[in-house]
Short mmCIF file of C-alpha atoms in Angstrom, two decimals:
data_model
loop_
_atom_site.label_atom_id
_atom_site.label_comp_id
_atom_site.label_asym_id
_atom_site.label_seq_id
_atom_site.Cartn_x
_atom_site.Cartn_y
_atom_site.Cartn_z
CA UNK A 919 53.58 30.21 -79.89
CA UNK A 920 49.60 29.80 -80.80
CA UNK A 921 48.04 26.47 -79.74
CA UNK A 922 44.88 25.30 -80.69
CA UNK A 923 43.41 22.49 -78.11
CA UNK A 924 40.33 21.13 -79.43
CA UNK A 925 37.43 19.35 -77.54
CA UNK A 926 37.77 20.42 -74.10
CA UNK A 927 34.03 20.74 -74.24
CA UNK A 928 31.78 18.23 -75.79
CA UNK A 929 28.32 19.09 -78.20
CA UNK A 930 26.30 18.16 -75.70
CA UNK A 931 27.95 20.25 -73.05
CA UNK A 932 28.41 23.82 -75.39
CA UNK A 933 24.50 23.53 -76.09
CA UNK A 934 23.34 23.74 -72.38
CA UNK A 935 26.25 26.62 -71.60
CA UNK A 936 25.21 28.39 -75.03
CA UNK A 937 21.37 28.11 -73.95
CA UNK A 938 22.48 29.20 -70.00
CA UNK A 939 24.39 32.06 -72.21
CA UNK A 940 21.78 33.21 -73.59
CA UNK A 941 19.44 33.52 -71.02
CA UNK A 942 22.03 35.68 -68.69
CA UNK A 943 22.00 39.64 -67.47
CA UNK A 944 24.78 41.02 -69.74
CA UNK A 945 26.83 43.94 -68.77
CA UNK A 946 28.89 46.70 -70.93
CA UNK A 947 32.29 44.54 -71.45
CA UNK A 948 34.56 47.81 -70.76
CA UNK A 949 33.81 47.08 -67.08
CA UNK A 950 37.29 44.86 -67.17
CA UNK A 951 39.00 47.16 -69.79
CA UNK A 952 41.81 49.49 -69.02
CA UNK A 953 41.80 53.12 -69.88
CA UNK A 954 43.02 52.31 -73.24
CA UNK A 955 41.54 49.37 -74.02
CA UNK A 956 38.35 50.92 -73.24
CA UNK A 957 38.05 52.92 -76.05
CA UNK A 958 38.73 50.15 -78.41
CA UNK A 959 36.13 47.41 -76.68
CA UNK A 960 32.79 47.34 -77.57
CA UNK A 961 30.73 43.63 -76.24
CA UNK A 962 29.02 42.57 -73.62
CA UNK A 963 30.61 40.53 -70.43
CA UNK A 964 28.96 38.79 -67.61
CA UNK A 965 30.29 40.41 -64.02
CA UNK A 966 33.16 39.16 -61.93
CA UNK A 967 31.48 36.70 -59.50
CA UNK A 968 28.63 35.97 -61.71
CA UNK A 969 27.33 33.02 -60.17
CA UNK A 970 27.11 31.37 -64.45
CA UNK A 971 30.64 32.71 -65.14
CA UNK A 972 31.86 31.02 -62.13
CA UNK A 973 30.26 27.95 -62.53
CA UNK A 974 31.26 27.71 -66.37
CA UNK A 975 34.68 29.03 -65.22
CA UNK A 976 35.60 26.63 -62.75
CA UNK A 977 34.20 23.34 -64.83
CA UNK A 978 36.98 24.93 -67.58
CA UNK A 979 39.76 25.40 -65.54
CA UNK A 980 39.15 21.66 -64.15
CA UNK A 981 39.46 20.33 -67.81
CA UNK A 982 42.72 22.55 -67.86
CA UNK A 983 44.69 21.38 -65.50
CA UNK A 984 44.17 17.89 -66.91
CA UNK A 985 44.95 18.64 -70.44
CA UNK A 986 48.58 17.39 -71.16
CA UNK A 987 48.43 20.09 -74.36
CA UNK A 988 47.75 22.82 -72.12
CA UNK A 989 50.08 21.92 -69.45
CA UNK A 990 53.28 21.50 -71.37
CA UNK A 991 52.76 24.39 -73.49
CA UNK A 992 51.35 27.00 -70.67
CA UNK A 993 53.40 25.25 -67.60
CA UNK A 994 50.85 26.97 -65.64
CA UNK A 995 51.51 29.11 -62.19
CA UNK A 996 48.40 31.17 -61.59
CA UNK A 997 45.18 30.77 -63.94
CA UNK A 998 42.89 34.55 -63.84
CA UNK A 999 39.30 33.13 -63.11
CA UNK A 1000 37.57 32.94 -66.60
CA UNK A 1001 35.28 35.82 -67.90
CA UNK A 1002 32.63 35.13 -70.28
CA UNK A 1003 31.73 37.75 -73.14
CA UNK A 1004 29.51 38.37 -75.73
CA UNK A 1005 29.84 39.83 -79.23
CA UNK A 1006 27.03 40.74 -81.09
CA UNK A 1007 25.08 43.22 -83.43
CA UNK A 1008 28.48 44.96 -84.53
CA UNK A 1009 30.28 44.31 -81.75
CA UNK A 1010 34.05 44.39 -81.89
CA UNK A 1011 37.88 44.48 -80.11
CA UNK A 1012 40.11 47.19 -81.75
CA UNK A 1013 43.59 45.83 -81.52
CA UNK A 1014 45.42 46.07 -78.40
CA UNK A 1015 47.57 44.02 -76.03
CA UNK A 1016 46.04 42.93 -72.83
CA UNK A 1017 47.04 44.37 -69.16
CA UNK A 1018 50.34 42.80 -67.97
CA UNK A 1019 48.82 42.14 -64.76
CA UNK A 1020 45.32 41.20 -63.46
CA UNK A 1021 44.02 41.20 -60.03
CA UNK A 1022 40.78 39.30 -59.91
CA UNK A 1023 38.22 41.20 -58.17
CA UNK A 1024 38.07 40.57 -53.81
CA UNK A 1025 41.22 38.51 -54.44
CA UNK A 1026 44.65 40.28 -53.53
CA UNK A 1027 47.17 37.82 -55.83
CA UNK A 1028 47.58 39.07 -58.63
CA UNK A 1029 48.50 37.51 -61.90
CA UNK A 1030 51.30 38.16 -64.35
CA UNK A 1031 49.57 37.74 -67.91
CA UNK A 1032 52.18 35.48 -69.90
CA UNK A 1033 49.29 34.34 -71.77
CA UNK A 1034 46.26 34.97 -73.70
CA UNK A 1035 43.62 32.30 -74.06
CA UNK A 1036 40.48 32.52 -75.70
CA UNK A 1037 37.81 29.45 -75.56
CA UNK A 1038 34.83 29.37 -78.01
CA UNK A 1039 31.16 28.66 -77.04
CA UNK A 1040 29.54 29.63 -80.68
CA UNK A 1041 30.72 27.58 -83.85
CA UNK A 1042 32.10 29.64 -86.79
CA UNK A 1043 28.59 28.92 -89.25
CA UNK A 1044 26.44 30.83 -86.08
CA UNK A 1045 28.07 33.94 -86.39
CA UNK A 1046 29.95 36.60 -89.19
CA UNK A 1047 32.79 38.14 -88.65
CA UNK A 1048 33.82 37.98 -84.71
CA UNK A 1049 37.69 36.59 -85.93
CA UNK A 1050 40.20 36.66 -83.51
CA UNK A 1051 43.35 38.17 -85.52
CA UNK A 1052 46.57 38.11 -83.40
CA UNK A 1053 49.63 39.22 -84.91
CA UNK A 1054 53.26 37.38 -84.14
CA UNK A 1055 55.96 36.71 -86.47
CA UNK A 1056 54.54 34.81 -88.70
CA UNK A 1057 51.93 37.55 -89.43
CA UNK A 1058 48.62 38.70 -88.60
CA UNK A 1059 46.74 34.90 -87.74
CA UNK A 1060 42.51 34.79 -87.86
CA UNK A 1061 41.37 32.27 -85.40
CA UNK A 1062 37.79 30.77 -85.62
CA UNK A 1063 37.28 27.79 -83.80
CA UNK A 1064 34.62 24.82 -83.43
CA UNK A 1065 32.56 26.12 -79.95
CA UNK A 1066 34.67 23.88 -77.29
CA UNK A 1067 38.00 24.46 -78.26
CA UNK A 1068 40.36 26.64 -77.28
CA UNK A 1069 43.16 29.06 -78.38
CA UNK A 1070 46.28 29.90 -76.51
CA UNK A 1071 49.19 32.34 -77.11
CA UNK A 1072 51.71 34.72 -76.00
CA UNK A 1073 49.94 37.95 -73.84
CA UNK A 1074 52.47 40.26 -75.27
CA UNK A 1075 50.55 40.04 -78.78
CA UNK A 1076 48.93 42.33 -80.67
CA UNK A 1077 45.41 41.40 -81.33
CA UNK A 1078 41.67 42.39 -82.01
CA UNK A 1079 38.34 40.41 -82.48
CA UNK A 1080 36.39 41.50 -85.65
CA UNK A 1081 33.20 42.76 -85.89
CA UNK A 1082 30.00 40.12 -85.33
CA UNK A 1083 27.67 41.50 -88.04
CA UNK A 1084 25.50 38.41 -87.75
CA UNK A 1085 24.71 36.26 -84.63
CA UNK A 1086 26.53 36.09 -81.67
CA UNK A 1087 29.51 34.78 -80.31
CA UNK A 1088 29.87 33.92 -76.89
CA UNK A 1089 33.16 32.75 -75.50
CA UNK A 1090 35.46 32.45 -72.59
CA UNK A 1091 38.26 34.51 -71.93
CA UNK A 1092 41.54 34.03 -69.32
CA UNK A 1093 44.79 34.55 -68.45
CA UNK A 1094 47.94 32.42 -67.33
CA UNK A 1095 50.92 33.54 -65.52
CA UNK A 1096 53.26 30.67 -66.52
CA UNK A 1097 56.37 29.20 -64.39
CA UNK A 1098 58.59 29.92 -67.56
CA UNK A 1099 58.08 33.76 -68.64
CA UNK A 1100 59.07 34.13 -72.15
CA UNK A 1101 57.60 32.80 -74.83
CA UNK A 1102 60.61 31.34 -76.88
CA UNK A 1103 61.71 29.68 -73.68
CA UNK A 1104 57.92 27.97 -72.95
CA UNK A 1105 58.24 27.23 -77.36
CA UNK A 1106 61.33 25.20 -76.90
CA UNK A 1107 60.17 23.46 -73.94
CA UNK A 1108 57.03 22.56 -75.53
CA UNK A 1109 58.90 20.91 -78.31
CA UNK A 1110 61.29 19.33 -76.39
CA UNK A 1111 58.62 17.50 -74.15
CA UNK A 1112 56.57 16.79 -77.53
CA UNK A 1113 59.75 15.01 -78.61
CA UNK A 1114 60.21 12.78 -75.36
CA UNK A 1115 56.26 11.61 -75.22
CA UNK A 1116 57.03 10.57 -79.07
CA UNK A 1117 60.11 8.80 -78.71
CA UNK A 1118 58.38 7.16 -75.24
CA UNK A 1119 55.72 5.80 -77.65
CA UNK A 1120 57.83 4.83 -80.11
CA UNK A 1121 61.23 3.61 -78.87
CA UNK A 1122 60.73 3.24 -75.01
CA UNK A 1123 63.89 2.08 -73.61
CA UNK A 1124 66.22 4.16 -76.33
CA UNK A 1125 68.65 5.02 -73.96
CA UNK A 1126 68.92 9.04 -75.32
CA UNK A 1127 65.38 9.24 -73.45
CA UNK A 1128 66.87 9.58 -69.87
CA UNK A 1129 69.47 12.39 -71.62
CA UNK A 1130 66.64 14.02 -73.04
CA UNK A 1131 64.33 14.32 -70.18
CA UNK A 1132 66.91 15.19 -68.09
CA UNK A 1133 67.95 17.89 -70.27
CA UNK A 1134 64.60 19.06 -70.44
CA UNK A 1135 64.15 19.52 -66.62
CA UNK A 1136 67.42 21.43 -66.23
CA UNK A 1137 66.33 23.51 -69.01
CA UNK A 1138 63.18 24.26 -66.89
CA UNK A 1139 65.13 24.59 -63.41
CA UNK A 1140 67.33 26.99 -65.01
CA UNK A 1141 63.98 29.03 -66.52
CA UNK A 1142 61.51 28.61 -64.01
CA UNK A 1143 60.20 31.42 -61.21
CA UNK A 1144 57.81 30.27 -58.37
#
């Protein structure tokens, strides 16, 4: 499943993170690559524990955990404190699929990466290139969103970001080890609980509501792990 949840960022807020951004001590990105990954990874990150990344990571992970988009489709466990990068002046991704687990640095939990999500700072007209292509069953998908929104889907994917010929394109980066492990599992959950808020809207008191929701949460106590 690929989600796109828009506006969890306003204008006014992506201008003063972009400017912040752009003012900050960058590092070589392959500091949080592994030994594959590394050769493939060529951008610029802000450290674990940067004092901006934190502060930009924990406003985004409070708009998170009260987006009903993100919380039905994720079903969220453990969130990996956000990163911040930087592509620019040919900087690129080579396809790969991200570690299976992450341990964020002077923390000993350790997070499963279920998935991938990617949160832009830079809109698509300040920057070439810099696509994020992720490949599922559907085909190879390029994702290049307004700066505020965000992009989730499954960590077992194949993906890569283009190269930025022009501009730069700062964004947030993360990963969520979800209650519900696989992917089809989270998909069908998702669409169940889409179909229950719509027939709540629509037909309140239809009596196939309490069937459904109840079959929804014994779906999800027969899936879940804590």
């Amino acid at each position: 499943m690929l989600l796109h949840i828009p506006g969890l960022f306003s204008r006014e807020e992506v201008l003063r993170i972009r400017q912040a951004l752009k003012q900050a001590d960058w590092a070589d990105g392959k500091v949080t690559a592994g030994y594959q990954s590394a050769k493939a990874k060529h951008n610029l990150q802000l450290p674990e524990g940067h004092p901006l990344a934190q502060e930009i990571g924990a406003a985004l992970l409070e708009r998170l955990w009260k987006n009903p988009q993100f919380m039905s489709a994720a079903l969220p466990h453990k969130v990996f404190p956000p990163l911040l990068n930087c592509y620019t002046a040919g900087g690129s991704f080579d396809f790969h699929i991200d570690n299976a687990v992450r341990q964020p640095r002077g923390n000993p939990e350790r997070v499963r990466t279920d998935l991938s999500s990617t949160l832009f700072f830079s809109d698509p007209d300040e920057y070439e290139g810099g696509e994020l292509e992720i490949q599922d069953t559907f085909g190879t998908r390029q994702v290049k969103l307004p700066a505020g929104d965000l992009v989730l889907y499954p960590g077992t994917s194949l993906h890569k970001v283009n190269a930025v010929t022009h501009g730069a394109r700062y964004a947030a980066f993360f990963w969520t080890q979800s209650l519900v492990r696989e992917d089809s599992q989270r998909s069908l959950l998702f669409e169940m609980d889409a179909a229950i808020q719509s027939l709540t809207r629509d037909v309140p008191d239809h009596p196939a509501l309490i069937q459904l929701t109840g079959t929804y949460h014994n779906l999800l106590r027969r899936w879940v792990e804590v």
